[in-house]
Short mmCIF file of C-alpha atoms and ligand atoms in Angstrom, two decimals:
data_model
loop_
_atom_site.label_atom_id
_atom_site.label_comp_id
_atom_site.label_asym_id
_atom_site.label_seq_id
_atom_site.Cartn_x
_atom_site.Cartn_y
_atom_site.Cartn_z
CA UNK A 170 5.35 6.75 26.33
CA UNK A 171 1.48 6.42 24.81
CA UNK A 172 -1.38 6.62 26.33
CA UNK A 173 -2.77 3.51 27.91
CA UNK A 174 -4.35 1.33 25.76
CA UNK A 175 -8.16 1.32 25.79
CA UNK A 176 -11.48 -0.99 24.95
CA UNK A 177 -10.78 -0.82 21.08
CA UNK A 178 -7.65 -1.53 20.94
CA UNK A 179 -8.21 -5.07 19.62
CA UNK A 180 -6.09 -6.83 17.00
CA UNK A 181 -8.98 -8.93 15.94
CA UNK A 182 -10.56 -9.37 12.25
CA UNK A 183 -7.23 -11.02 10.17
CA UNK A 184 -7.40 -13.06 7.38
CA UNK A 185 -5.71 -16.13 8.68
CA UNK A 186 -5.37 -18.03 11.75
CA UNK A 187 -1.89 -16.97 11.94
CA UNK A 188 -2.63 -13.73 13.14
CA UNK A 189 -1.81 -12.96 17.25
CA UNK A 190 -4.40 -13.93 20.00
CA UNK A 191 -6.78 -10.74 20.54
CA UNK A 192 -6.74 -9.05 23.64
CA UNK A 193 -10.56 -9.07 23.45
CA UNK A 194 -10.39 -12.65 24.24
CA UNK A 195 -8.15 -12.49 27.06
CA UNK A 196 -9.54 -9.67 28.55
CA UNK A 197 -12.92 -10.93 27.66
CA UNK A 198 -14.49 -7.83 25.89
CA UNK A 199 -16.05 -8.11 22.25
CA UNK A 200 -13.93 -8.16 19.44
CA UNK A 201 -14.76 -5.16 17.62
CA UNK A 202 -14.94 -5.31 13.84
CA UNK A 203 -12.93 -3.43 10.99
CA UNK A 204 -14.57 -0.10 11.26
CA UNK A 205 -15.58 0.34 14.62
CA UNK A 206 -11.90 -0.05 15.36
CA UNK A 207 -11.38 2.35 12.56
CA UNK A 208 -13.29 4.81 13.65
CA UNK A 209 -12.63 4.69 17.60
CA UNK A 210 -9.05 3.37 17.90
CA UNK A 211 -7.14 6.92 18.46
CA UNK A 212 -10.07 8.76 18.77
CA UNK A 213 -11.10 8.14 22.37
CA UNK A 214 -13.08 11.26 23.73
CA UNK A 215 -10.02 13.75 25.13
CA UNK A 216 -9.71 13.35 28.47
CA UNK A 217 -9.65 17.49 29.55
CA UNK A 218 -12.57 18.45 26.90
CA UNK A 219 -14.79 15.21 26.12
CA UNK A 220 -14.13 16.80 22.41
CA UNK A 221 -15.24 13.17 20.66
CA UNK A 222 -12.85 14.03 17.97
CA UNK A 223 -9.34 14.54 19.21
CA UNK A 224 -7.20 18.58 18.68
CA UNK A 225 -5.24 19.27 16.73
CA UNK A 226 -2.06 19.48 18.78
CA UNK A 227 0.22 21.82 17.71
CA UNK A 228 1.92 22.47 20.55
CA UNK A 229 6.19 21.29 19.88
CA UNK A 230 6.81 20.70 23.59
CA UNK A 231 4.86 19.83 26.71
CA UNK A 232 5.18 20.63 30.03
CA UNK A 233 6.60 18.20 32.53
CA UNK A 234 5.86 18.32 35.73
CA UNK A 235 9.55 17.63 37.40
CA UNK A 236 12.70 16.96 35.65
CA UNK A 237 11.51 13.70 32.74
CA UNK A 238 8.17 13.24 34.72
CA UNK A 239 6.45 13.76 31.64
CA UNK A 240 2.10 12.97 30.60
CA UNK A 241 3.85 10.78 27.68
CA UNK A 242 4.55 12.91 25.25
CA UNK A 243 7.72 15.48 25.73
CA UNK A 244 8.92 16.84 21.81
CA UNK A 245 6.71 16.33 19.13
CA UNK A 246 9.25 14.70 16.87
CA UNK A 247 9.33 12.17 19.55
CA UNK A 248 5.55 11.68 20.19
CA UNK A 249 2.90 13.87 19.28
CA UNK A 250 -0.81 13.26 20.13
CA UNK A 251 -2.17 13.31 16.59
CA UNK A 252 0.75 11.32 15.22
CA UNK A 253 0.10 8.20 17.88
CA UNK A 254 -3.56 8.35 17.54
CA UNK A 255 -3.25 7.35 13.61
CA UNK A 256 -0.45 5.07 14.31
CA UNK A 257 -2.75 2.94 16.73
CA UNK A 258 -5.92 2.82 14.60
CA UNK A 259 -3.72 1.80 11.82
CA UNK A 260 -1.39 -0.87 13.59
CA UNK A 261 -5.25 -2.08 15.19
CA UNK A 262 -6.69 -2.59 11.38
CA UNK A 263 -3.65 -4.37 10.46
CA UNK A 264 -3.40 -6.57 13.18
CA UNK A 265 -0.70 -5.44 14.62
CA UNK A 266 1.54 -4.74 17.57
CA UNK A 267 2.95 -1.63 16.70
CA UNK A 268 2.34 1.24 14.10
CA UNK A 269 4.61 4.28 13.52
CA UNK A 270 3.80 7.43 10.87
CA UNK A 271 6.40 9.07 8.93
CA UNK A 272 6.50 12.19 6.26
CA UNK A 273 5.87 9.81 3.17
CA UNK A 274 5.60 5.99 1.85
CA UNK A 275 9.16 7.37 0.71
CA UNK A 276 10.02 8.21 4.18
CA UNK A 277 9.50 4.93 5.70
CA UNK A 278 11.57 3.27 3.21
CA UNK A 279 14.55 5.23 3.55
CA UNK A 280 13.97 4.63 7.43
CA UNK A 281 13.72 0.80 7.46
CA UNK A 282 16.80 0.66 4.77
CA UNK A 283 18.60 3.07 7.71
CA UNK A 284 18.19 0.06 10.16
CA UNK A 285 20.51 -2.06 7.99
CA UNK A 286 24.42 -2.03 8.58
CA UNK A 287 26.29 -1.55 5.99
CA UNK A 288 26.88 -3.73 2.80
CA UNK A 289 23.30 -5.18 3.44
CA UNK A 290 22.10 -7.21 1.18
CA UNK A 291 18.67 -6.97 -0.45
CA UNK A 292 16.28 -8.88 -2.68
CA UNK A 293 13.38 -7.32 -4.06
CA UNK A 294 10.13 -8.14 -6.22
CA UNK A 295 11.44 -6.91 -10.06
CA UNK A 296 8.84 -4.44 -10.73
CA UNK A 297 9.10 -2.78 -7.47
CA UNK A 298 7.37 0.97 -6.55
CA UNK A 299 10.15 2.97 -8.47
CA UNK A 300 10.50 5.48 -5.74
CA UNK A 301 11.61 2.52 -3.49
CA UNK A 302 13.81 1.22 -6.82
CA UNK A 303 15.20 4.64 -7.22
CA UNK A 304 15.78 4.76 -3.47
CA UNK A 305 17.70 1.38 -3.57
CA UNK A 306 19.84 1.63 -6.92
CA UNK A 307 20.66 5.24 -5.99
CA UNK A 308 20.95 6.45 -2.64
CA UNK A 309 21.44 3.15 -0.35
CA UNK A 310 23.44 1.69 -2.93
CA UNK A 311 25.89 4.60 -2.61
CA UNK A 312 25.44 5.98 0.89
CA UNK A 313 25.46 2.62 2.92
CA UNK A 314 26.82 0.38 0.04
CA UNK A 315 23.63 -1.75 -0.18
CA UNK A 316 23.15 -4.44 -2.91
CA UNK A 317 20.18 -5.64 -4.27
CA UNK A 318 18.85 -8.20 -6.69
CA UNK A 319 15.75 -7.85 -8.54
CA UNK A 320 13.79 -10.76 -8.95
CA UNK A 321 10.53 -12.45 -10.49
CA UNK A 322 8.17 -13.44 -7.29
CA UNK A 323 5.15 -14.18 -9.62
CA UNK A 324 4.27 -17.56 -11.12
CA UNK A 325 4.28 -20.88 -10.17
CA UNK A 326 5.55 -21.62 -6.53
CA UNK A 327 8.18 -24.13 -7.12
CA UNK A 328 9.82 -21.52 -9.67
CA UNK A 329 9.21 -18.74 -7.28
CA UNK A 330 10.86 -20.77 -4.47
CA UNK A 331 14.30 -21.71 -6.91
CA UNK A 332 14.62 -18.04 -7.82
CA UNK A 333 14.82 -17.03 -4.05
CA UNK A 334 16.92 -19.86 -2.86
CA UNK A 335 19.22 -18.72 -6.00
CA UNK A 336 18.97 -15.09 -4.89
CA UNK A 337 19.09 -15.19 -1.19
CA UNK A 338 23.05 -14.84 0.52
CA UNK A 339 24.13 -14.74 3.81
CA UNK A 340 24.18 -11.23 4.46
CA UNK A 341 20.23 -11.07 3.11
CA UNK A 342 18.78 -8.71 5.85
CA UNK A 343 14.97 -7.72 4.06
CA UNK A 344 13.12 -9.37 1.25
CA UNK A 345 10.90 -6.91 -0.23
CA UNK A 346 7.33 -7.68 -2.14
CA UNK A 347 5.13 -5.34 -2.90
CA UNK A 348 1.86 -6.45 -4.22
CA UNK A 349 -0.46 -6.10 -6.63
CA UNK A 350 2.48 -4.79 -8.30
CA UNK A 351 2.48 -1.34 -10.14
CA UNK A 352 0.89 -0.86 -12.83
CA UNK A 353 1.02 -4.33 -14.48
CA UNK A 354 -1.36 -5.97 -11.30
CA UNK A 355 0.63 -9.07 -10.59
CA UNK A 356 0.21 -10.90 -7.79
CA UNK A 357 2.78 -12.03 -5.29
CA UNK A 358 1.98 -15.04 -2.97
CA UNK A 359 3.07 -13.84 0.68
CA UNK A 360 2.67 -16.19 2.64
CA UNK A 361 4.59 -18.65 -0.26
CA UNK A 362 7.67 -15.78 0.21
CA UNK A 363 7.35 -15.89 4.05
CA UNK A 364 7.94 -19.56 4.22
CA UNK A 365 10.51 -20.15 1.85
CA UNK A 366 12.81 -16.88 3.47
CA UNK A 367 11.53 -18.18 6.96
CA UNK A 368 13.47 -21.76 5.79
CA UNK A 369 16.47 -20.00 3.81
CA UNK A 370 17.12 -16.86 5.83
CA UNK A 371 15.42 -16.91 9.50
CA UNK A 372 17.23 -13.71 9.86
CA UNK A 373 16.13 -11.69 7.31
CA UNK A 374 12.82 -9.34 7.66
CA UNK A 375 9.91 -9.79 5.16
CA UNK A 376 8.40 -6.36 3.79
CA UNK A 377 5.49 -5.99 2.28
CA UNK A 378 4.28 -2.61 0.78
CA UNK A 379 0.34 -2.99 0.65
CA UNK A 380 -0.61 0.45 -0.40
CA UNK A 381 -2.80 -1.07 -3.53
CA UNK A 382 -5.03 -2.73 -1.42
CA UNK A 383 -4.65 -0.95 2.04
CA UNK A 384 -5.99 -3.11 5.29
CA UNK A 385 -9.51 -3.76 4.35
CA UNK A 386 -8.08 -6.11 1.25
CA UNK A 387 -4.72 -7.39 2.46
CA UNK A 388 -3.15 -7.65 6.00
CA UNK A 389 0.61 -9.40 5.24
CA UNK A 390 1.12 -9.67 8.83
CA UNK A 391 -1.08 -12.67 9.00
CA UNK A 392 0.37 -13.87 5.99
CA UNK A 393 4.02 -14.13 7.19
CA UNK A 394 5.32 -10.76 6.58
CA UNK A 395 7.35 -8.85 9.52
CA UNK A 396 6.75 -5.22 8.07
CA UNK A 397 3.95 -3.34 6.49
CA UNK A 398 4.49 -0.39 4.25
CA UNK A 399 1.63 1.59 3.60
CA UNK A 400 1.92 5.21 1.65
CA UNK A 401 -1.13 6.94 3.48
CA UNK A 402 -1.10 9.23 0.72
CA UNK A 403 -3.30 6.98 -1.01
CA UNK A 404 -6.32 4.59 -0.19
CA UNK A 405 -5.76 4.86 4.12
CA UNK A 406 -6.20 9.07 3.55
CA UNK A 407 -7.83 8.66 0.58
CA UNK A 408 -8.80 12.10 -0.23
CA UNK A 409 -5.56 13.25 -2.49
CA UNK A 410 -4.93 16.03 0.37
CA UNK A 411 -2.03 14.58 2.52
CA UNK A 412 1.59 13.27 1.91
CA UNK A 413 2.48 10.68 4.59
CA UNK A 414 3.10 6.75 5.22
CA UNK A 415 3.08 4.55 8.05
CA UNK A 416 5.19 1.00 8.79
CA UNK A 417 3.40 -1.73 11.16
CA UNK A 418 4.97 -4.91 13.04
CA UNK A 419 4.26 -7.50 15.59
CA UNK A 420 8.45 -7.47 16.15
CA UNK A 421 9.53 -5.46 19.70
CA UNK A 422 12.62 -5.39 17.86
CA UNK A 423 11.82 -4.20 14.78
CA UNK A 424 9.33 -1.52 16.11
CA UNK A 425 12.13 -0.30 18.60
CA UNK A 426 14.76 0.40 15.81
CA UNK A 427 12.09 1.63 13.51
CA UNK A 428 10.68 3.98 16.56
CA UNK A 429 14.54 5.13 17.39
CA UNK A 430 15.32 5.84 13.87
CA UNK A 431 12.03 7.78 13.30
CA UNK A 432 12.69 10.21 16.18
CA UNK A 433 16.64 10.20 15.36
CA UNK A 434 16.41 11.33 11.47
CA UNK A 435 13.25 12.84 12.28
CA UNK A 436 11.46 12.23 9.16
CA UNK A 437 7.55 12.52 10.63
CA UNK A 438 4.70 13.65 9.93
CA UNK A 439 2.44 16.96 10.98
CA UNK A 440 -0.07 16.94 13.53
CA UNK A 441 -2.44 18.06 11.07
CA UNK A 442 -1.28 15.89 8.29
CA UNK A 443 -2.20 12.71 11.08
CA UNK A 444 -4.86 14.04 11.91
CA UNK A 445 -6.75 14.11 8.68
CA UNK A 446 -5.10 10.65 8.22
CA UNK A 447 -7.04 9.46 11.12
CA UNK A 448 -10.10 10.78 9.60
CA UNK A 449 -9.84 9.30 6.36
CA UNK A 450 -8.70 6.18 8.05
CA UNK A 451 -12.61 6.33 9.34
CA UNK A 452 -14.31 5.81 6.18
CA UNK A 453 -11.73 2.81 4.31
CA UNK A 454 -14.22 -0.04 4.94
CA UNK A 455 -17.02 2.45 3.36
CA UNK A 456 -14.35 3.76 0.60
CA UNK A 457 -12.74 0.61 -0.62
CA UNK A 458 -15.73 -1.78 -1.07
CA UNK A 459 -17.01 0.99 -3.23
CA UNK A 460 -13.73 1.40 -4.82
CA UNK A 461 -13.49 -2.52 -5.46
CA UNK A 462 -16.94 -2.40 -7.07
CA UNK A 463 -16.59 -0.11 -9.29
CA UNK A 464 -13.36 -0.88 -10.24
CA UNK A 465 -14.93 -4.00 -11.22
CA UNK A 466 -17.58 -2.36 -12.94
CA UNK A 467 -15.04 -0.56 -15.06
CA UNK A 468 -12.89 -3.80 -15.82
CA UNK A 469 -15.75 -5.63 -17.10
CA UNK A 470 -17.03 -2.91 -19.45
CA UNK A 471 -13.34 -2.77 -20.76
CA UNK A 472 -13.23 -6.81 -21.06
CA UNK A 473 -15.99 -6.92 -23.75
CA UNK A 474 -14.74 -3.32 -25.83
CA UNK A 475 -13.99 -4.16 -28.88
CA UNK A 476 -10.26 -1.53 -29.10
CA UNK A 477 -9.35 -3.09 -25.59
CA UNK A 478 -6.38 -6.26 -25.46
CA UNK A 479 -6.77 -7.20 -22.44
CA UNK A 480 -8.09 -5.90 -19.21
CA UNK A 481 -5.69 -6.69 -15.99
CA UNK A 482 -7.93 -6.71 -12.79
CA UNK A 483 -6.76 -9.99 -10.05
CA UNK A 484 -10.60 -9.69 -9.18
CA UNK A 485 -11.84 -10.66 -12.97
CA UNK A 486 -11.12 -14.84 -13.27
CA UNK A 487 -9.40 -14.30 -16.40
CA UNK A 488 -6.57 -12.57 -14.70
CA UNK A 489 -3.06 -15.09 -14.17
CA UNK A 490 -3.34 -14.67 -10.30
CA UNK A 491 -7.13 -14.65 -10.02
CA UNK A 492 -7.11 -17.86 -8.04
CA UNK A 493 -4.22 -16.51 -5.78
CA UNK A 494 -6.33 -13.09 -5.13
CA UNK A 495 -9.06 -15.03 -3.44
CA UNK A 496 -6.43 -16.99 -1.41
CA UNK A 497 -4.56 -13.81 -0.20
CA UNK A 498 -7.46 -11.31 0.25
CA UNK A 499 -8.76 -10.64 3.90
CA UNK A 500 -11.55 -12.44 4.72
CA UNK A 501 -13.68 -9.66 5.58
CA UNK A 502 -13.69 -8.97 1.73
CA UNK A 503 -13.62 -11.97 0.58
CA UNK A 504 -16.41 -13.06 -2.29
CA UNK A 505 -19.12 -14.67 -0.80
CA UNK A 506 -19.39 -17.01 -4.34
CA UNK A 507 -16.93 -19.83 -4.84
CA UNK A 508 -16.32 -18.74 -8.11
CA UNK A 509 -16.57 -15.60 -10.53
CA UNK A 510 -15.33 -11.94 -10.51
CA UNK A 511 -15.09 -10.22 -7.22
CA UNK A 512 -14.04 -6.91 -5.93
CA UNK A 513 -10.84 -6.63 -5.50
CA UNK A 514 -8.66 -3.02 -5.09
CA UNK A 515 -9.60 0.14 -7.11
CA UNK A 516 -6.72 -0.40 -9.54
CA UNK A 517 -7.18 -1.64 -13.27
CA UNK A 518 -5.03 -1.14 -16.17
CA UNK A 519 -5.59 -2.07 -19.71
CA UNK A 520 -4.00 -2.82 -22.97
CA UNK A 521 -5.50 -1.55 -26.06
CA UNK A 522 -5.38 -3.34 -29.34
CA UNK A 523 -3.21 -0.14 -30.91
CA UNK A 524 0.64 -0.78 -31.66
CA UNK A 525 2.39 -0.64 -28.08
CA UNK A 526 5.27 0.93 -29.68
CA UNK A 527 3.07 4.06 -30.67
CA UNK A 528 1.72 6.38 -27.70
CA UNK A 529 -0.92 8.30 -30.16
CA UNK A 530 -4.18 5.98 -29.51
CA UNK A 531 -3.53 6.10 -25.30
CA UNK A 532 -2.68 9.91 -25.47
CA UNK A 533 -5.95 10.42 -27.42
CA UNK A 534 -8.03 8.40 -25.00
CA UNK A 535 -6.28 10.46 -21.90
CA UNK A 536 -6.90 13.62 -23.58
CA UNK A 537 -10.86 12.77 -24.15
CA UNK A 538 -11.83 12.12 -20.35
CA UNK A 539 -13.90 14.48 -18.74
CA UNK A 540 -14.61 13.08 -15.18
CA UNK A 541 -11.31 10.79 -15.51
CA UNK A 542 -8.58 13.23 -14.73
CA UNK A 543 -5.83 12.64 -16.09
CA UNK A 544 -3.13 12.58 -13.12
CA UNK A 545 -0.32 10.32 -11.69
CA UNK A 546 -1.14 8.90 -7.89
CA UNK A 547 -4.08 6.79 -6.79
CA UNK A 548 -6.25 6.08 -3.99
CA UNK A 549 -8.51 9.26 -3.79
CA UNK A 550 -12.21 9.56 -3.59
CA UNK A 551 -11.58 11.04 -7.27
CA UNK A 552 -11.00 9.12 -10.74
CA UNK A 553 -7.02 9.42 -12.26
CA UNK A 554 -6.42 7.95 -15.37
CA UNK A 555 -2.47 7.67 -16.38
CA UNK A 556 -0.08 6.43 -18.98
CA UNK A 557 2.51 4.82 -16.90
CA UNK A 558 5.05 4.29 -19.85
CA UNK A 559 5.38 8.39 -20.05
CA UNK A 560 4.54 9.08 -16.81
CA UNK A 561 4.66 6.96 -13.29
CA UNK A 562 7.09 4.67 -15.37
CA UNK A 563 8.83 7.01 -17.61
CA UNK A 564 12.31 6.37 -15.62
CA UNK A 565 12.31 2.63 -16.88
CA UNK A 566 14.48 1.95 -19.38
CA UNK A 567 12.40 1.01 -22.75
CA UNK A 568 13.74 -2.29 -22.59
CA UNK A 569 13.14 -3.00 -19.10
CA UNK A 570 9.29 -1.55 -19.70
CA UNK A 571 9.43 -3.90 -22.86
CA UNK A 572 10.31 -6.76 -20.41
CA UNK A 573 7.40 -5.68 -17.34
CA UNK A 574 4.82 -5.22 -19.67
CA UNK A 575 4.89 -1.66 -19.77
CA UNK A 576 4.86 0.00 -23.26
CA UNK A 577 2.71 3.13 -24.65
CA UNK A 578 -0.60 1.26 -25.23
CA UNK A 579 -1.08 0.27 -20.83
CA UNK A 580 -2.87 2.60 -19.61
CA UNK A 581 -3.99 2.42 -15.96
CA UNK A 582 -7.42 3.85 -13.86
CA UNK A 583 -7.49 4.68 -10.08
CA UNK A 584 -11.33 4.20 -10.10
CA UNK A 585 -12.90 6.93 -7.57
CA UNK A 586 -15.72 7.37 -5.93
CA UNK A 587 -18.16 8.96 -8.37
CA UNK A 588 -21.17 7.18 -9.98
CA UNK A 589 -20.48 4.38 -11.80
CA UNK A 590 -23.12 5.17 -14.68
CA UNK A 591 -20.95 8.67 -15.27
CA UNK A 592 -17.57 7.04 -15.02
CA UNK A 593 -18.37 4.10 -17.62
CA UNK A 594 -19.87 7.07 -20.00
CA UNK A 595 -16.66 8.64 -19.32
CA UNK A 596 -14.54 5.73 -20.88
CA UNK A 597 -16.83 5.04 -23.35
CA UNK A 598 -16.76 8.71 -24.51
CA UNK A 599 -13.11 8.99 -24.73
CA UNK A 600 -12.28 5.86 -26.79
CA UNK A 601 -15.52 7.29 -29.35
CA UNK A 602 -13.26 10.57 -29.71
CA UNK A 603 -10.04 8.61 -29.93
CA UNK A 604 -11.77 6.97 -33.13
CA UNK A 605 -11.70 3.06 -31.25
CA UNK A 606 -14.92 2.70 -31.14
C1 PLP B 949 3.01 6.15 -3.70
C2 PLP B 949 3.66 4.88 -3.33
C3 PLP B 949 4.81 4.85 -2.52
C4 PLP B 949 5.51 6.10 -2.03
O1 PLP B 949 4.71 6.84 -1.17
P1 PLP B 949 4.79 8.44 -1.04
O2 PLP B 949 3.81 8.72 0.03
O3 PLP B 949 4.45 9.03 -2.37
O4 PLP B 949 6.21 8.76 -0.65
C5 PLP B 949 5.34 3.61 -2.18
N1 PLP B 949 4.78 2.47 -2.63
C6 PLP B 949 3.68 2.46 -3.42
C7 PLP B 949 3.13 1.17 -3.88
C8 PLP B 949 3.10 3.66 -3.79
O5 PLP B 949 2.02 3.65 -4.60
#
């Protein structure tokens, strides 16, 4: 149904030795590294043109040339040029088998939740995305009578391993982690998850949504995990401009029901929409080291203000899961140093010392930023600054925000792209006209 596979298609570059044989090696061509396949996976020169950079292809049909003797693609909900270019360099940075693009990170939830019969059962990481928790408690609950238990994945491994044995039943079809969690920054260990449902529940699939940290930190496939969830929207595009997310495997299986479903409730994305994907997708090595560094930039200045609590980065070693973080990260961004802060992810949120029952000191800190902007999402070239207890997290009951760590005085940073100098200023400006410093 896709075009044939070429040079750069090569699964090579994983964190572990877990990950699949590379065709490179078989085939005996050079394994190519993270952003060569980034930038030429999907984007061979087009066969009529030469055009380096592929069309955009509009076009909703294409003409066969007898009755289903089609050039691969037939409908664009189907298959569309654009669409399968972005799913292969994405499934190639990931490792994986197979990669398929859908209208939203929301999108491929709903679609992988649609592969479950009903009365499915569920267990999730507690402080799950809470799109994905609202789509769980309030639409699959209802429409396909799906349960789910929320449960603590963090902490110390024997603990983590009693609370899934407890939580796991028979009828357990996907375990779903998401990590570094949102916007609290826990860490969840995998490959600790993989083996203990691979020992309990051989049946059911293990998801992991990696959006936080995007392929150039993280790659759960080699970890133990059967899905990848990615909403593009964020670091893979990176540039705020597109809506869209994107589910790998290395399952036939799971990539066949996932590919039926996609075509069947149709929820895919543009041609143009993929296409700008693809060239974000480009830059991500270039993007996210920079990200990483000056998030960590940012979290250090915060770790030695004098109106900041406590600074939660997994890259700084005072963080719980610091020693975890350099376990789980890829090694292609791995610290060189045995020990000591490294880059890891653009994310960092912060407590300041104020009373976390009283939302004046953050809102006067997010009102004083000038190259912070003061936004919910992540992942773009620009700076966001949020309060998640009023905004991403307002939906949370207080208590349950109580319980997750998430009252008025966490705020959280997606730390862009600009210079450093300016966006340390920035911070350091705002909490002077807040009166914290
Ligand atoms: C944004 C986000 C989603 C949802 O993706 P959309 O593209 O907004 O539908 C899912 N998971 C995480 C971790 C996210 O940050």
């Amino acid at each position: 149904m896709v075009p044939a596979p070429t040079l750069f298609d090569e699964r090579t570059d994983a964190a572990a030795s877990t990950a699949p044989a590379t065709s490179g090696a078989a085939n005996g061509t050079a394994a190519y590294g993270f952003s060569t396949r980034a930038i030429h996976v999907g984007s061979e020169p087009d066969a009529g043109t030469s055009a380096v950079i592929p069309a955009i292809s509009l076009s909703t049909t294409y003409k066969q040339d007898g009755v289903g003797n089609f050039k691969g693609f037939e409908y664009s909900r189907s298959a569309n040029p654009n669409r399968d270019s972005f799913e292969r360099a994405l499934a190639s940075l990931e490792g994986a088998k197979h990669g398929l693009g859908f209208s939203s990170g929301s999108a491929v939830t709903a679609t992988i939740l649609a592969a479950l019969p009903p009365a499915s059962h569920i267990v999730s990481v507690n402080d799950v995305y809470g799109g994905t928790y609202r789509y769980f408690t309030k639409v699959a609950s209802t429409t396909q009578n799906i349960n789910v238990d929320f449960v603590e994945m963090g902490g110390e491994a024997a603990a983590v391993e009693e609370r899934l044995r407890d939580a796991v039943k028979p009828e357990t079809k996907i375990v779903w982690v998401e990590t570094p969690t949102n916007p609290t920054l826990r860490l969840i260990d995998i490959n600790l998850v993989a083996r203990v449902i691979k020992s309990i529940a051989p049946s059911a699939a293990l998801v992991v949504d990696s959006t936080f940290l995007s392929p150039w930190y993280q790659n759960p496939l080699t970890l133990g995990a059967d899905i990848v969830v990615h909403s593009i929207t964020k670091y893979i595009n990176g540039h705020s401009d597109v809506v869209m997310g994107a589910a790998v495997t290395n399952s036939d299986e799971w990539a066949n029901k996932l590919r039926f479903l996609q075509n069947s409730i149709g929820a895919v994305p543009s041609a143009f929409d993929s296409w700008l994907a693809l060239r974000g997708l480009k830059t991500l090595a270039l993007r996210l080291k920079a990200h990483g560094q000056s998030a960590l930039a940012v979290a250090t200045y915060l770790s030695s203000h004098p109106a900041v609590d406590e600074v939660l980065y997994p890259g700084l070693p005072s963080h719980a899961s610091h020693a975890l973080a350099r376990r789980q990260v890829s090694k292609r961004a791995a610290p060189k140093e045995a020990s000591g802060p490294f880059a890891y992810g653009g994310m960092v949120s912060f407590r300041l010392k104020s009373d976390p029952k009283d939302e004046r000191p953050a809102k006067e800190v997010l009102k004083n930023t000038h190259v912070f902007t003061l936004a919910e999402s992540l992942g773009g070239v620009e700076s966001l600054i949020e309060l998640p207890s009023l905004m991403t997290h307002a939906s949370v009951s207080p208590e349950d925000r109580e319980k997750l760590g998430v009252e008025h005085n966490l705020i959280r940073v997606s730390v862009g792209l600009e210079d450093i100098d300016d966006l340390i200023a920035d911070l350091d400006g705002a909490f002077k006209a807040a009166n914290l410093a």
